[in-house]
Amino acid sequence: MLHPMSDRTSPSAREGYWQSEWEKAGVYSIDFSKATKPYYSLVMFPYPSGDRLHIGHWYQYGPCDSFARFMRMQGNDVFAPMGFDAFGLPAENHAIKHGEHPDGFTDKNVQTMIEQLKKIGCMYDWDKSVNTSKPDYYRWTQWLFLQMHKNGLAYKKLGNVNYCTSCQTVLANEQAQDGVCERCGTTVIQKPLEQWYWKITKYAEKLLGNLDQLDWPEKTKLMQTNWIGKSEGAEIVFEIEGQKESVTVFTTRPDTLFGATYLVLAPEHALVQKITAPDHAKAVEKYIAAAAKKTELERKELQKTKTGEFTGAYALHPVTGEQVPIWIADYVLTNYGTGAIMAVPAHDERDHDFAKAFNLPMKEVVKGEKSDGAFTGEGESINSDFLDGLNTPAAKKKMIEWLVKNKKGKGVTNFRLRDWLVSRQRYWGAPIPIVYDPEGNPHPVPDEHLPWTLPTDVEFKPTGESPLRYSKEFQARTEKIFGKGWRPEYDTMDTFVCSSFYYLRYLNSGQWLVGSGQSESGMGKLTTNHSSLTTSLKSEKLIDPSIERTWMPVSMYVGGPEHACMHLIYARFVMMALKDFGFVSHEEPFQKLVHQGLITNQGAKMSKSKGNVVSPDSFVEKFGSDVFRMYLMFMGPFTEGGDWSDAGIMGIVRFVDRLERCLTEKSKGTDSPETLKRLHKTIRKVSTDMNEMKFNTVISALMELLNHLEKEAGFSSETAKTVATLLSPIAPHLAEELWHALGEKSFIVLQSWPMFDEALTKDDTVTIVVQVNGKLRGEMQVPAGISKDEVIAQAKALENVQKFLTGEIKKEVYVPGKLVSLVVK
RNA sequence: GCCACGGUGGCGGAAUUGGCAGACGCGCACGACUCAAAAUCGUGUACCGCAAGGUGUGUGGGUUCAAUUCCCACCCGUGGCACCA
């Protein structure tokens, strides 16, 4: 009941009151083992930046919470956690600038963020939070690395990597799209470095194949499909004339082999040096040097004009034995297929352009129409010896059979997906649990030494090397455990590794924080001492298998679409790997995925650097979090976002005031039949729309009901309570207030969702509109079960309809309950 | 260039097995209350027309008794991909 001393005059004071009441009663804590209908509602966890929460946070968390509350009221055991993706560059950049250690800085930010998050009033179970920068979390990040290593999925390789000169670190392919750093926009350069990779390519087929079973936006699935980039074709071996070497090319069109008039190797291809004729060496070298100097971006900008150089060498056509000149050109990529192609200028646009530029011969081998350029479609094979007359699929098949039989090639599948580069030359991340013996061979750090803690005696200067290289403690620790001359791996892991499995760590009993000197209120009072960990922590598992079986996969996952080819693909890969290692029972982590829309400011993305970020604080202070949340939901469809404007917020303020007045003042009467009908129709509408996350129409349906109730003399308190219950997911504090004002003593947030009575939603009369020749001419009320003949007779009798029935009636259409359409000559 | 999605009043948006276009809200106008203003309440509000009526969901065609909804062509916007052989 009401606390007499509590100040509930302002919306924020009132909301604070209910938040503390809910917390005291522990209404949001969940016991994993007791749940009978588990529903895992997850929202992508934030980076704790230290700034105030922005509209984007509210837009994401508010509606998700409303949905979770709805699922809970429908009888599900809903688990809705919140945590922090706390490793990453901003904290380290802050350290570089201000000398403040990232750990303390991050803790402070997490603390303020929790306070702000609590003001939204979400049903987060704070006892089960995670913070990826804490040793009791990142020991699992490291454990995962060791599992990958043990199972042959982690390997070290020297290679050209994407390197950002501003962030002074390497980037994964996914983070270096368009040739610029995903984080800072600096042009990415290629740099040869020894780095750790995870073999995500091993799961390419499964990552692709499983997409069918997922309830994800089609667009996102398509983006992943393209990113994985499966293509089926053949590898074909070309002998090189006068040499022992041969070149293997990859093609998706083995059926066009007879049209191959030259070969092209990537400038970086290993064979180039060996095969180049002496009189071409100088030009070839010059071309290679020029190509190496081009950045990704330049290569893409110049893609219209083809460049290349003849090596002076010739290959032999595998079937005809004819001479085929070998060129190099940067339109052939070194890291796709075999880094070499057979050029079929008559049937490939790029080869066509190249052949035209360098005056190379073309040979048509597929019948098809194309006046200018190449015919790239499928068709009947011609000029192709044993393939003549076959259609493309049959010709491909026959050619592959021929290649296999003659040992000149085979059918292969290629993927665009690259292995995941997980090394980062940064401090603020999980240290890679690897040590090197005096000979430089890598060895995994045994499990019992996890967490392999991040040393604190470091300087924060961007040097292009990990700051861990200069930690005396780190070196001493390694030598103490492993022996003289051993050294630790200095790199840390990509933060996407941390977020690839966090949904599993939330599902721990809640006991895991106890005993590590950490707090009862979740992340609130976490220790900043990285080496203080009790041994009790070391015996537990990543996740309890029975909890994983019942609670995974995540039922509803909400986050931005920008993660389509990063987090959302890494997490899937990690889950698949963990299943193969035997730690989890499911292959896919997220059964259903929804992307919230983006809130812009005057059409532009809000960002700190542009200085156009709108803060929710003043609105929340003035009108309360419920009003702000509802306003965001009322703006339009959740998945579409929209441009920010505060112009309409008074509409929600008025709605809330009117509703409160109406329910408290008029609920001492009885329900009219019309009220009952509208109430039950509203329950139905709100239920379906909540289920589809159509929050904007949920609110308008409640507004319509209110408009009706205000016109009535009175209604029952039962009806008032039902309305409050319908409101509860989208305005939990206000609904709680109303519930208690209506005399209830329990919590509305724990109530069941109202059922509607189908019989009560039926209308006994319906409005029928009458059209003559497709134009609206009249309307009438008729009993619901009326027959076709009767309706049409009545329709014809309408005065305004008669006026237009000037000729012979050619057609009469009746759509039951909707309209009559008459056609006259 | 390719792929996907979208284009509805002054504004945000509703409506899809084809069946009253513009729900709900903002804004605006007028009215009530007030000395006055704000707040609140009431009425109206797609466009043209005094009206009857006509027009109208990016543009142009088509199918249909009936099209925002289906088909064809195009224009514009947003997102993604972009030498992947």
PDB file of N, CA, C and O (backbone and C1' of nucleotides) in Angstrom, chain B residues 16-28:
ATOM      1  P     U B  16      -4.159  -4.128 -42.537  1.00  0.00           P
ATOM      2  O5'   U B  16      -3.932  -3.973 -44.086  1.00  0.00           O
ATOM      3  C5'   U B  16      -5.021  -4.019 -45.013  1.00  0.00           C
ATOM      4  C4'   U B  16      -4.663  -4.998 -46.115  1.00  0.00           C
ATOM      5  C3'   U B  16      -4.340  -6.404 -45.597  1.00  0.00           C
ATOM      6  O3'   U B  16      -4.874  -7.357 -46.479  1.00  0.00           O
ATOM      7  C1'   U B  16      -2.476  -5.535 -46.760  1.00  0.00           C
ATOM      8  P     U B  17      -5.579  -8.622 -45.835  1.00  0.00           P
ATOM      9  O5'   U B  17      -5.316  -9.708 -46.958  1.00  0.00           O
ATOM     10  C5'   U B  17      -4.017 -10.217 -47.218  1.00  0.00           C
ATOM     11  C4'   U B  17      -4.241 -11.483 -47.983  1.00  0.00           C
ATOM     12  C3'   U B  17      -5.153 -11.328 -49.199  1.00  0.00           C
ATOM     13  O3'   U B  17      -4.481 -10.745 -50.300  1.00  0.00           O
ATOM     14  C1'   U B  17      -5.809 -13.230 -47.980  1.00  0.00           C
ATOM     15  P     G B  18      -5.380 -10.054 -51.483  1.00  0.00           P
ATOM     16  O5'   G B  18      -5.964  -8.760 -50.804  1.00  0.00           O
ATOM     17  C5'   G B  18      -5.222  -7.564 -50.855  1.00  0.00           C
ATOM     18  C4'   G B  18      -6.151  -6.428 -51.143  1.00  0.00           C
ATOM     19  C3'   G B  18      -7.508  -6.543 -50.486  1.00  0.00           C
ATOM     20  O3'   G B  18      -7.931  -5.236 -50.114  1.00  0.00           O
ATOM     21  C1'   G B  18      -7.771  -6.332 -52.806  1.00  0.00           C
ATOM     22  P     G B  19      -8.483  -4.898 -48.687  1.00  0.00           P
ATOM     23  O5'   G B  19      -9.942  -4.346 -49.030  1.00  0.00           O
ATOM     24  C5'   G B  19     -10.079  -3.080 -49.663  1.00  0.00           C
ATOM     25  C4'   G B  19     -11.500  -2.611 -49.524  1.00  0.00           C
ATOM     26  C3'   G B  19     -12.107  -2.852 -48.156  1.00  0.00           C
ATOM     27  O3'   G B  19     -12.973  -1.775 -47.861  1.00  0.00           O
ATOM     28  C1'   G B  19     -13.391  -3.974 -49.801  1.00  0.00           C
ATOM     29  P     C B  20     -12.398  -0.449 -47.190  1.00  0.00           P
ATOM     30  O5'   C B  20     -13.711   0.449 -47.237  1.00  0.00           O
ATOM     31  C5'   C B  20     -14.223   0.922 -48.487  1.00  0.00           C
ATOM     32  C4'   C B  20     -14.736   2.320 -48.283  1.00  0.00           C
ATOM     33  C3'   C B  20     -13.685   3.295 -47.751  1.00  0.00           C
ATOM     34  O3'   C B  20     -13.916   4.564 -48.339  1.00  0.00           O
ATOM     35  C1'   C B  20     -15.487   3.196 -46.261  1.00  0.00           C
ATOM     36  P     A B  21     -13.060   4.973 -49.548  1.00  0.00           P
ATOM     37  O5'   A B  21     -11.599   5.049 -48.921  1.00  0.00           O
ATOM     38  C5'   A B  21     -11.313   6.059 -47.972  1.00  0.00           C
ATOM     39  C4'   A B  21     -10.189   5.581 -47.088  1.00  0.00           C
ATOM     40  C3'   A B  21      -9.788   6.587 -46.034  1.00  0.00           C
ATOM     41  O3'   A B  21     -10.533   6.341 -44.861  1.00  0.00           O
ATOM     42  C1'   A B  21      -7.876   5.913 -47.242  1.00  0.00           C
ATOM     43  P     G B  22     -10.956   7.480 -43.879  1.00  0.00           P
ATOM     44  O5'   G B  22      -9.573   7.974 -43.308  1.00  0.00           O
ATOM     45  C5'   G B  22      -8.756   7.108 -42.507  1.00  0.00           C
ATOM     46  C4'   G B  22      -7.457   7.808 -42.262  1.00  0.00           C
ATOM     47  C3'   G B  22      -7.611   9.150 -41.576  1.00  0.00           C
ATOM     48  O3'   G B  22      -7.538   8.922 -40.184  1.00  0.00           O
ATOM     49  C1'   G B  22      -6.065   9.268 -43.408  1.00  0.00           C
ATOM     50  P     A B  23      -8.044  10.014 -39.164  1.00  0.00           P
ATOM     51  O5'   A B  23      -8.426   9.076 -37.920  1.00  0.00           O
ATOM     52  C5'   A B  23      -9.469   8.123 -38.041  1.00  0.00           C
ATOM     53  C4'   A B  23      -9.137   6.889 -37.240  1.00  0.00           C
ATOM     54  C3'   A B  23      -8.518   7.156 -35.867  1.00  0.00           C
ATOM     55  O3'   A B  23      -9.520   7.410 -34.905  1.00  0.00           O
ATOM     56  C1'   A B  23      -7.257   5.511 -36.994  1.00  0.00           C
ATOM     57  P     C B  24      -9.506   8.702 -33.993  1.00  0.00           P
ATOM     58  O5'   C B  24      -8.100   8.541 -33.256  1.00  0.00           O
ATOM     59  C5'   C B  24      -7.929   7.564 -32.235  1.00  0.00           C
ATOM     60  C4'   C B  24      -6.486   7.544 -31.790  1.00  0.00           C
ATOM     61  C3'   C B  24      -5.868   8.913 -31.527  1.00  0.00           C
ATOM     62  O3'   C B  24      -6.210   9.396 -30.245  1.00  0.00           O
ATOM     63  C1'   C B  24      -4.401   7.682 -32.877  1.00  0.00           C
ATOM     64  P     G B  25      -6.502  10.936 -30.040  1.00  0.00           P
ATOM     65  O5'   G B  25      -5.049  11.559 -30.227  1.00  0.00           O
ATOM     66  C5'   G B  25      -4.059  11.359 -29.229  1.00  0.00           C
ATOM     67  C4'   G B  25      -2.708  11.770 -29.748  1.00  0.00           C
ATOM     68  C3'   G B  25      -2.525  13.231 -30.135  1.00  0.00           C
ATOM     69  O3'   G B  25      -2.409  14.076 -29.005  1.00  0.00           O
ATOM     70  C1'   G B  25      -1.508  11.850 -31.749  1.00  0.00           C
ATOM     71  P     C B  26      -2.766  15.598 -29.156  1.00  0.00           P
ATOM     72  O5'   C B  26      -1.558  16.162 -30.034  1.00  0.00           O
ATOM     73  C5'   C B  26      -0.240  16.181 -29.496  1.00  0.00           C
ATOM     74  C4'   C B  26       0.719  16.672 -30.554  1.00  0.00           C
ATOM     75  C3'   C B  26       0.458  18.080 -31.059  1.00  0.00           C
ATOM     76  O3'   C B  26       0.954  19.050 -30.163  1.00  0.00           O
ATOM     77  C1'   C B  26       0.865  16.664 -32.889  1.00  0.00           C
ATOM     78  P     G B  27       0.153  20.401 -29.931  1.00  0.00           P
ATOM     79  O5'   G B  27       0.215  21.075 -31.376  1.00  0.00           O
ATOM     80  C5'   G B  27       1.449  21.560 -31.903  1.00  0.00           C
ATOM     81  C4'   G B  27       1.246  21.975 -33.344  1.00  0.00           C
ATOM     82  C3'   G B  27       0.174  23.036 -33.561  1.00  0.00           C
ATOM     83  O3'   G B  27       0.690  24.330 -33.347  1.00  0.00           O
ATOM     84  C1'   G B  27      -0.133  21.282 -35.105  1.00  0.00           C
ATOM     85  P     C B  28      -0.257  25.456 -32.706  1.00  0.00           P
ATOM     86  O5'   C B  28      -1.300  25.711 -33.892  1.00  0.00           O
ATOM     87  C5'   C B  28      -0.854  26.241 -35.139  1.00  0.00           C
ATOM     88  C4'   C B  28      -1.974  26.168 -36.143  1.00  0.00           C
ATOM     89  C3'   C B  28      -3.278  26.832 -35.706  1.00  0.00           C
ATOM     90  O3'   C B  28      -3.235  28.230 -35.899  1.00  0.00           O
ATOM     91  C1'   C B  28      -3.761  24.716 -36.604  1.00  0.00           C
TER      92        C B  28
END
